[in-house]
Amino acid sequence: MKIKIVADSSSDLYEFEGIDYESVPLKIVTDNKEYVDDKSLDIPEMIKELKAYKGKSGTACPGQGEWLKAFGDADWVFGITISSKLSGSYNAARLAKEEYMEAHPDRKVYILDSLSTGPEMILMIEKMKELIETGTSFEEICEALEEYKKHTGVIFCLESLNNLANNGRVSHAVAKIAGVLGIRLVGIGDEGELNPKAKCRGEKSTLNEIMKELKELGYSGQKIIVNHCLNESMALKVKAMVEADYPDAPITLGKDGGLCSFYAEKGGLIIGFETN
């Protein structure tokens, strides 16, 4: 039996060893250039070019055909997308599922709306692999994934919200908060949308707010992934603060991919974690 995991590239996970896996790329689009969010994308160069660019920019999700092609000839497909409230990727994947199963009624496809992005999606993908390896039924895996999703969370720490505001993801009024010199916005994922929680002046205040939000959301030393957009020093400080309170916490540091870098912008952090 062939089993495959397929994720859109907002997961920041372009390769995943130990299982058949494929990343379906989103795109960052300007009037004169298209950036394909795959492992070959030069993200620092993209950030530099977008900062100098004065026109409109946006994103494009993978189409139904791209999802369908990624399913390949698998008997079981487990797909996962960026929040359906932020992109049309989930809808495209769902339509691909219908077409695939119509052509192959003996096969099974499950599409998980992560209601998130980046590192929280990585946690869900890792859980997919773990459940697949247990040898349980397709239906049991789907049920377990829906339950697991209830026990993960995401926190954002952003120095700029310009791209989020320009693409209708947050209001321009909220974006102006982070535009003030020295102000960082800390927010959480709330049913698939960004919910601003605090505006912080200075690094220490920001770090304290991140830890506060982590604990309030139910984090107590479980698996955590800290991804950053050209801000490794801040990611390392978050890691140190988590380890100070939870010495045995399994922490992974990573980099935002293309789509997450576009929205998090330079200096941004996206933190995915398990809750109790």
mmCIF file with all atom_site columns, C-alpha atoms in Angstrom, residues 3-165:
data_model
loop_
_atom_site.group_PDB
_atom_site.id
_atom_site.type_symbol
_atom_site.label_atom_id
_atom_site.label_alt_id
_atom_site.label_comp_id
_atom_site.label_asym_id
_atom_site.label_entity_id
_atom_site.label_seq_id
_atom_site.pdbx_PDB_ins_code
_atom_site.Cartn_x
_atom_site.Cartn_y
_atom_site.Cartn_z
_atom_site.occupancy
_atom_site.B_iso_or_equiv
_atom_site.pdbx_formal_charge
_atom_site.auth_seq_id
_atom_site.auth_comp_id
_atom_site.auth_asym_id
_atom_site.auth_atom_id
_atom_site.pdbx_PDB_model_num
ATOM 1   C CA . ILE A 1 3   ? 0.718   6.205  1.671   1.00 0.00 ? 3   ILE A CA 1
ATOM 2   C CA . LYS A 1 4   ? 1.626   9.829  1.037   1.00 0.00 ? 4   LYS A CA 1
ATOM 3   C CA . ILE A 1 5   ? 1.573   13.094 2.974   1.00 0.00 ? 5   ILE A CA 1
ATOM 4   C CA . VAL A 1 6   ? 1.043   16.272 0.956   1.00 0.00 ? 6   VAL A CA 1
ATOM 5   C CA . ALA A 1 7   ? 1.280   19.771 2.443   1.00 0.00 ? 7   ALA A CA 1
ATOM 6   C CA . ASP A 1 8   ? 1.206   23.212 0.938   1.00 0.00 ? 8   ASP A CA 1
ATOM 7   C CA . SER A 1 9   ? 4.424   25.154 1.343   1.00 0.00 ? 9   SER A CA 1
ATOM 8   C CA . SER A 1 10  ? 3.110   27.382 4.123   1.00 0.00 ? 10  SER A CA 1
ATOM 9   C CA . SER A 1 11  ? 4.232   24.549 6.412   1.00 0.00 ? 11  SER A CA 1
ATOM 10  C CA . ASP A 1 12  ? 7.878   25.597 5.798   1.00 0.00 ? 12  ASP A CA 1
ATOM 11  C CA . LEU A 1 13  ? 8.582   21.867 5.340   1.00 0.00 ? 13  LEU A CA 1
ATOM 12  C CA . TYR A 1 14  ? 9.864   21.138 1.853   1.00 0.00 ? 14  TYR A CA 1
ATOM 13  C CA . GLU A 1 15  ? 11.287  17.685 2.575   1.00 0.00 ? 15  GLU A CA 1
ATOM 14  C CA . PHE A 1 16  ? 10.422  15.092 5.197   1.00 0.00 ? 16  PHE A CA 1
ATOM 15  C CA . GLU A 1 17  ? 12.483  11.945 5.564   1.00 0.00 ? 17  GLU A CA 1
ATOM 16  C CA . GLY A 1 18  ? 11.060  8.550  6.342   1.00 0.00 ? 18  GLY A CA 1
ATOM 17  C CA . ILE A 1 19  ? 7.805   8.773  4.379   1.00 0.00 ? 19  ILE A CA 1
ATOM 18  C CA . ASP A 1 20  ? 6.556   9.674  0.915   1.00 0.00 ? 20  ASP A CA 1
ATOM 19  C CA . TYR A 1 21  ? 6.059   13.433 1.208   1.00 0.00 ? 21  TYR A CA 1
ATOM 20  C CA . GLU A 1 22  ? 5.512   16.350 -1.149  1.00 0.00 ? 22  GLU A CA 1
ATOM 21  C CA . SER A 1 23  ? 5.238   20.098 -0.674  1.00 0.00 ? 23  SER A CA 1
ATOM 22  C CA . VAL A 1 24  ? 2.883   21.952 -3.029  1.00 0.00 ? 24  VAL A CA 1
ATOM 23  C CA . PRO A 1 25  ? 4.181   25.504 -3.517  1.00 0.00 ? 25  PRO A CA 1
ATOM 24  C CA . LEU A 1 26  ? 2.319   28.721 -2.957  1.00 0.00 ? 26  LEU A CA 1
ATOM 25  C CA . LYS A 1 27  ? 3.602   31.784 -4.790  1.00 0.00 ? 27  LYS A CA 1
ATOM 26  C CA . ILE A 1 28  ? 4.461   35.345 -3.840  1.00 0.00 ? 28  ILE A CA 1
ATOM 27  C CA . VAL A 1 29  ? 3.537   37.619 -6.724  1.00 0.00 ? 29  VAL A CA 1
ATOM 28  C CA . THR A 1 30  ? 4.385   41.199 -7.713  1.00 0.00 ? 30  THR A CA 1
ATOM 29  C CA . ASP A 1 31  ? 3.664   43.089 -10.917 1.00 0.00 ? 31  ASP A CA 1
ATOM 30  C CA . ASN A 1 32  ? 7.017   42.078 -12.346 1.00 0.00 ? 32  ASN A CA 1
ATOM 31  C CA . LYS A 1 33  ? 8.093   38.865 -10.593 1.00 0.00 ? 33  LYS A CA 1
ATOM 32  C CA . GLU A 1 34  ? 6.787   35.599 -9.190  1.00 0.00 ? 34  GLU A CA 1
ATOM 33  C CA . TYR A 1 35  ? 8.522   33.841 -6.302  1.00 0.00 ? 35  TYR A CA 1
ATOM 34  C CA . VAL A 1 36  ? 7.784   30.114 -6.085  1.00 0.00 ? 36  VAL A CA 1
ATOM 35  C CA . ASP A 1 37  ? 7.821   28.910 -2.479  1.00 0.00 ? 37  ASP A CA 1
ATOM 36  C CA . ASP A 1 38  ? 10.005  25.830 -2.768  1.00 0.00 ? 38  ASP A CA 1
ATOM 37  C CA . LYS A 1 39  ? 13.340  24.753 -1.326  1.00 0.00 ? 39  LYS A CA 1
ATOM 38  C CA . SER A 1 40  ? 15.289  26.631 -4.021  1.00 0.00 ? 40  SER A CA 1
ATOM 39  C CA . LEU A 1 41  ? 13.811  30.041 -3.117  1.00 0.00 ? 41  LEU A CA 1
ATOM 40  C CA . ASP A 1 42  ? 16.424  32.542 -1.907  1.00 0.00 ? 42  ASP A CA 1
ATOM 41  C CA . ILE A 1 43  ? 14.401  34.030 0.940   1.00 0.00 ? 43  ILE A CA 1
ATOM 42  C CA . PRO A 1 44  ? 16.874  36.747 2.059   1.00 0.00 ? 44  PRO A CA 1
ATOM 43  C CA . GLU A 1 45  ? 17.045  37.955 -1.544  1.00 0.00 ? 45  GLU A CA 1
ATOM 44  C CA . MET A 1 46  ? 13.252  37.890 -1.830  1.00 0.00 ? 46  MET A CA 1
ATOM 45  C CA . ILE A 1 47  ? 12.902  39.942 1.355   1.00 0.00 ? 47  ILE A CA 1
ATOM 46  C CA . LYS A 1 48  ? 15.461  42.434 0.059   1.00 0.00 ? 48  LYS A CA 1
ATOM 47  C CA . GLU A 1 49  ? 13.738  42.786 -3.319  1.00 0.00 ? 49  GLU A CA 1
ATOM 48  C CA . LEU A 1 50  ? 10.268  43.118 -1.812  1.00 0.00 ? 50  LEU A CA 1
ATOM 49  C CA . LYS A 1 51  ? 11.464  45.836 0.554   1.00 0.00 ? 51  LYS A CA 1
ATOM 50  C CA . ALA A 1 52  ? 12.764  47.852 -2.402  1.00 0.00 ? 52  ALA A CA 1
ATOM 51  C CA . TYR A 1 53  ? 9.665   47.173 -4.494  1.00 0.00 ? 53  TYR A CA 1
ATOM 52  C CA . LYS A 1 54  ? 7.022   49.923 -4.365  1.00 0.00 ? 54  LYS A CA 1
ATOM 53  C CA . GLY A 1 55  ? 4.136   48.240 -6.189  1.00 0.00 ? 55  GLY A CA 1
ATOM 54  C CA . LYS A 1 56  ? 1.492   45.771 -5.109  1.00 0.00 ? 56  LYS A CA 1
ATOM 55  C CA . SER A 1 57  ? 2.389   42.282 -3.923  1.00 0.00 ? 57  SER A CA 1
ATOM 56  C CA . GLY A 1 58  ? 0.314   39.299 -2.902  1.00 0.00 ? 58  GLY A CA 1
ATOM 57  C CA . THR A 1 59  ? 0.166   35.533 -2.773  1.00 0.00 ? 59  THR A CA 1
ATOM 58  C CA . ALA A 1 60  ? -1.370  32.781 -4.877  1.00 0.00 ? 60  ALA A CA 1
ATOM 59  C CA . CYS A 1 61  ? -2.349  29.350 -3.600  1.00 0.00 ? 61  CYS A CA 1
ATOM 60  C CA . PRO A 1 62  ? -1.743  26.087 -5.476  1.00 0.00 ? 62  PRO A CA 1
ATOM 61  C CA . GLY A 1 63  ? -4.579  25.113 -7.773  1.00 0.00 ? 63  GLY A CA 1
ATOM 62  C CA . GLN A 1 64  ? -6.685  21.973 -7.821  1.00 0.00 ? 64  GLN A CA 1
ATOM 63  C CA . GLY A 1 65  ? -4.510  20.470 -10.550 1.00 0.00 ? 65  GLY A CA 1
ATOM 64  C CA . GLU A 1 66  ? -1.313  20.977 -8.559  1.00 0.00 ? 66  GLU A CA 1
ATOM 65  C CA . TRP A 1 67  ? -2.810  19.188 -5.558  1.00 0.00 ? 67  TRP A CA 1
ATOM 66  C CA . LEU A 1 68  ? -4.104  16.377 -7.759  1.00 0.00 ? 68  LEU A CA 1
ATOM 67  C CA . LYS A 1 69  ? -0.688  15.878 -9.342  1.00 0.00 ? 69  LYS A CA 1
ATOM 68  C CA . ALA A 1 70  ? 0.936   15.760 -5.892  1.00 0.00 ? 70  ALA A CA 1
ATOM 69  C CA . PHE A 1 71  ? -1.388  12.940 -4.775  1.00 0.00 ? 71  PHE A CA 1
ATOM 70  C CA . GLY A 1 72  ? 0.381   10.751 -7.342  1.00 0.00 ? 72  GLY A CA 1
ATOM 71  C CA . ASP A 1 73  ? -0.833  7.161  -7.221  1.00 0.00 ? 73  ASP A CA 1
ATOM 72  C CA . ALA A 1 74  ? -1.098  6.788  -3.450  1.00 0.00 ? 74  ALA A CA 1
ATOM 73  C CA . ASP A 1 75  ? -3.718  4.525  -1.926  1.00 0.00 ? 75  ASP A CA 1
ATOM 74  C CA . TRP A 1 76  ? -3.993  6.777  1.116   1.00 0.00 ? 76  TRP A CA 1
ATOM 75  C CA . VAL A 1 77  ? -3.314  10.506 0.942   1.00 0.00 ? 77  VAL A CA 1
ATOM 76  C CA . PHE A 1 78  ? -3.095  12.733 4.011   1.00 0.00 ? 78  PHE A CA 1
ATOM 77  C CA . GLY A 1 79  ? -3.111  16.405 2.998   1.00 0.00 ? 79  GLY A CA 1
ATOM 78  C CA . ILE A 1 80  ? -2.746  19.524 5.116   1.00 0.00 ? 80  ILE A CA 1
ATOM 79  C CA . THR A 1 81  ? -3.183  23.187 4.224   1.00 0.00 ? 81  THR A CA 1
ATOM 80  C CA . ILE A 1 82  ? -2.726  26.669 5.577   1.00 0.00 ? 82  ILE A CA 1
ATOM 81  C CA . SER A 1 83  ? -5.791  28.025 7.373   1.00 0.00 ? 83  SER A CA 1
ATOM 82  C CA . SER A 1 84  ? -8.809  28.176 5.076   1.00 0.00 ? 84  SER A CA 1
ATOM 83  C CA . LYS A 1 85  ? -9.465  31.649 6.492   1.00 0.00 ? 85  LYS A CA 1
ATOM 84  C CA . LEU A 1 86  ? -6.190  32.906 5.046   1.00 0.00 ? 86  LEU A CA 1
ATOM 85  C CA . SER A 1 87  ? -6.017  31.167 1.671   1.00 0.00 ? 87  SER A CA 1
ATOM 86  C CA . GLY A 1 88  ? -7.923  29.192 -0.934  1.00 0.00 ? 88  GLY A CA 1
ATOM 87  C CA . SER A 1 89  ? -5.463  26.315 -0.639  1.00 0.00 ? 89  SER A CA 1
ATOM 88  C CA . TYR A 1 90  ? -7.829  24.189 1.451   1.00 0.00 ? 90  TYR A CA 1
ATOM 89  C CA . ASN A 1 91  ? -10.653 24.574 -1.034  1.00 0.00 ? 91  ASN A CA 1
ATOM 90  C CA . ALA A 1 92  ? -8.361  23.644 -3.939  1.00 0.00 ? 92  ALA A CA 1
ATOM 91  C CA . ALA A 1 93  ? -7.127  20.556 -2.055  1.00 0.00 ? 93  ALA A CA 1
ATOM 92  C CA . ARG A 1 94  ? -10.681 19.540 -1.204  1.00 0.00 ? 94  ARG A CA 1
ATOM 93  C CA . LEU A 1 95  ? -11.731 19.771 -4.869  1.00 0.00 ? 95  LEU A CA 1
ATOM 94  C CA . ALA A 1 96  ? -8.666  17.719 -5.841  1.00 0.00 ? 96  ALA A CA 1
ATOM 95  C CA . LYS A 1 97  ? -9.711  15.103 -3.292  1.00 0.00 ? 97  LYS A CA 1
ATOM 96  C CA . GLU A 1 98  ? -13.170 14.834 -4.861  1.00 0.00 ? 98  GLU A CA 1
ATOM 97  C CA . GLU A 1 99  ? -11.702 14.446 -8.344  1.00 0.00 ? 99  GLU A CA 1
ATOM 98  C CA . TYR A 1 100 ? -9.118  11.911 -7.174  1.00 0.00 ? 100 TYR A CA 1
ATOM 99  C CA . MET A 1 101 ? -11.637 9.739  -5.359  1.00 0.00 ? 101 MET A CA 1
ATOM 100 C CA . GLU A 1 102 ? -14.067 9.896  -8.266  1.00 0.00 ? 102 GLU A CA 1
ATOM 101 C CA . ALA A 1 103 ? -11.318 8.534  -10.512 1.00 0.00 ? 103 ALA A CA 1
ATOM 102 C CA . HIS A 1 104 ? -10.118 6.031  -7.874  1.00 0.00 ? 104 HIS A CA 1
ATOM 103 C CA . PRO A 1 105 ? -13.057 5.036  -5.644  1.00 0.00 ? 105 PRO A CA 1
ATOM 104 C CA . ASP A 1 106 ? -10.978 2.374  -3.922  1.00 0.00 ? 106 ASP A CA 1
ATOM 105 C CA . ARG A 1 107 ? -8.516  4.975  -2.561  1.00 0.00 ? 107 ARG A CA 1
ATOM 106 C CA . LYS A 1 108 ? -8.799  7.377  0.362   1.00 0.00 ? 108 LYS A CA 1
ATOM 107 C CA . VAL A 1 109 ? -7.911  11.059 0.785   1.00 0.00 ? 109 VAL A CA 1
ATOM 108 C CA . TYR A 1 110 ? -8.083  13.198 3.915   1.00 0.00 ? 110 TYR A CA 1
ATOM 109 C CA . ILE A 1 111 ? -7.504  16.955 3.875   1.00 0.00 ? 111 ILE A CA 1
ATOM 110 C CA . LEU A 1 112 ? -6.791  18.674 7.184   1.00 0.00 ? 112 LEU A CA 1
ATOM 111 C CA . ASP A 1 113 ? -7.467  22.395 7.466   1.00 0.00 ? 113 ASP A CA 1
ATOM 112 C CA . SER A 1 114 ? -4.703  23.312 9.905   1.00 0.00 ? 114 SER A CA 1
ATOM 113 C CA . LEU A 1 115 ? -6.344  26.640 10.806  1.00 0.00 ? 115 LEU A CA 1
ATOM 114 C CA . SER A 1 116 ? -2.724  27.732 11.103  1.00 0.00 ? 116 SER A CA 1
ATOM 115 C CA . THR A 1 117 ? 0.548   27.925 9.220   1.00 0.00 ? 117 THR A CA 1
ATOM 116 C CA . GLY A 1 118 ? 4.273   27.266 9.558   1.00 0.00 ? 118 GLY A CA 1
ATOM 117 C CA . PRO A 1 119 ? 5.519   25.415 12.629  1.00 0.00 ? 119 PRO A CA 1
ATOM 118 C CA . GLU A 1 120 ? 2.087   24.418 13.942  1.00 0.00 ? 120 GLU A CA 1
ATOM 119 C CA . MET A 1 121 ? 1.553   22.656 10.614  1.00 0.00 ? 121 MET A CA 1
ATOM 120 C CA . ILE A 1 122 ? 4.899   20.899 11.035  1.00 0.00 ? 122 ILE A CA 1
ATOM 121 C CA . LEU A 1 123 ? 3.702   19.483 14.353  1.00 0.00 ? 123 LEU A CA 1
ATOM 122 C CA . MET A 1 124 ? 0.591   18.130 12.624  1.00 0.00 ? 124 MET A CA 1
ATOM 123 C CA . ILE A 1 125 ? 2.645   16.633 9.799   1.00 0.00 ? 125 ILE A CA 1
ATOM 124 C CA . GLU A 1 126 ? 4.936   14.923 12.307  1.00 0.00 ? 126 GLU A CA 1
ATOM 125 C CA . LYS A 1 127 ? 1.856   13.553 14.048  1.00 0.00 ? 127 LYS A CA 1
ATOM 126 C CA . MET A 1 128 ? 0.563   12.263 10.696  1.00 0.00 ? 128 MET A CA 1
ATOM 127 C CA . LYS A 1 129 ? 3.767   10.288 10.183  1.00 0.00 ? 129 LYS A CA 1
ATOM 128 C CA . GLU A 1 130 ? 3.687   8.985  13.750  1.00 0.00 ? 130 GLU A CA 1
ATOM 129 C CA . LEU A 1 131 ? 0.098   7.773  13.390  1.00 0.00 ? 131 LEU A CA 1
ATOM 130 C CA . ILE A 1 132 ? 0.724   6.208  9.983   1.00 0.00 ? 132 ILE A CA 1
ATOM 131 C CA . GLU A 1 133 ? 3.606   4.232  11.462  1.00 0.00 ? 133 GLU A CA 1
ATOM 132 C CA . THR A 1 134 ? 1.326   2.749  14.127  1.00 0.00 ? 134 THR A CA 1
ATOM 133 C CA . GLY A 1 135 ? -0.467  0.795  11.415  1.00 0.00 ? 135 GLY A CA 1
ATOM 134 C CA . THR A 1 136 ? -3.944  1.895  12.504  1.00 0.00 ? 136 THR A CA 1
ATOM 135 C CA . SER A 1 137 ? -6.830  2.351  10.093  1.00 0.00 ? 137 SER A CA 1
ATOM 136 C CA . PHE A 1 138 ? -7.292  5.364  7.828   1.00 0.00 ? 138 PHE A CA 1
ATOM 137 C CA . GLU A 1 139 ? -10.367 6.459  9.759   1.00 0.00 ? 139 GLU A CA 1
ATOM 138 C CA . GLU A 1 140 ? -8.612  6.170  13.122  1.00 0.00 ? 140 GLU A CA 1
ATOM 139 C CA . ILE A 1 141 ? -5.726  8.280  11.864  1.00 0.00 ? 141 ILE A CA 1
ATOM 140 C CA . CYS A 1 142 ? -8.115  10.990 10.636  1.00 0.00 ? 142 CYS A CA 1
ATOM 141 C CA . GLU A 1 143 ? -9.959  11.014 13.954  1.00 0.00 ? 143 GLU A CA 1
ATOM 142 C CA . ALA A 1 144 ? -6.710  11.199 15.928  1.00 0.00 ? 144 ALA A CA 1
ATOM 143 C CA . LEU A 1 145 ? -5.462  14.109 13.816  1.00 0.00 ? 145 LEU A CA 1
ATOM 144 C CA . GLU A 1 146 ? -8.625  16.108 14.412  1.00 0.00 ? 146 GLU A CA 1
ATOM 145 C CA . GLU A 1 147 ? -8.193  15.537 18.139  1.00 0.00 ? 147 GLU A CA 1
ATOM 146 C CA . TYR A 1 148 ? -4.474  16.400 18.049  1.00 0.00 ? 148 TYR A CA 1
ATOM 147 C CA . LYS A 1 149 ? -5.253  19.708 16.321  1.00 0.00 ? 149 LYS A CA 1
ATOM 148 C CA . LYS A 1 150 ? -7.125  20.729 19.459  1.00 0.00 ? 150 LYS A CA 1
ATOM 149 C CA . HIS A 1 151 ? -3.894  20.416 21.436  1.00 0.00 ? 151 HIS A CA 1
ATOM 150 C CA . THR A 1 152 ? -1.565  22.624 19.407  1.00 0.00 ? 152 THR A CA 1
ATOM 151 C CA . GLY A 1 153 ? -1.204  26.382 19.135  1.00 0.00 ? 153 GLY A CA 1
ATOM 152 C CA . VAL A 1 154 ? 0.672   29.158 17.381  1.00 0.00 ? 154 VAL A CA 1
ATOM 153 C CA . ILE A 1 155 ? 2.092   32.502 18.496  1.00 0.00 ? 155 ILE A CA 1
ATOM 154 C CA . PHE A 1 156 ? 3.292   35.284 16.224  1.00 0.00 ? 156 PHE A CA 1
ATOM 155 C CA . CYS A 1 157 ? 5.814   37.975 17.089  1.00 0.00 ? 157 CYS A CA 1
ATOM 156 C CA . LEU A 1 158 ? 5.938   40.581 14.331  1.00 0.00 ? 158 LEU A CA 1
ATOM 157 C CA . GLU A 1 159 ? 7.883   43.780 13.779  1.00 0.00 ? 159 GLU A CA 1
ATOM 158 C CA . SER A 1 160 ? 5.852   44.721 10.694  1.00 0.00 ? 160 SER A CA 1
ATOM 159 C CA . LEU A 1 161 ? 2.336   43.872 9.516   1.00 0.00 ? 161 LEU A CA 1
ATOM 160 C CA . ASN A 1 162 ? 2.435   45.748 6.223   1.00 0.00 ? 162 ASN A CA 1
ATOM 161 C CA . ASN A 1 163 ? 2.007   42.698 3.987   1.00 0.00 ? 163 ASN A CA 1
ATOM 162 C CA . LEU A 1 164 ? -0.686  41.229 6.223   1.00 0.00 ? 164 LEU A CA 1
ATOM 163 C CA . ALA A 1 165 ? -2.631  44.488 6.086   1.00 0.00 ? 165 ALA A CA 1
#
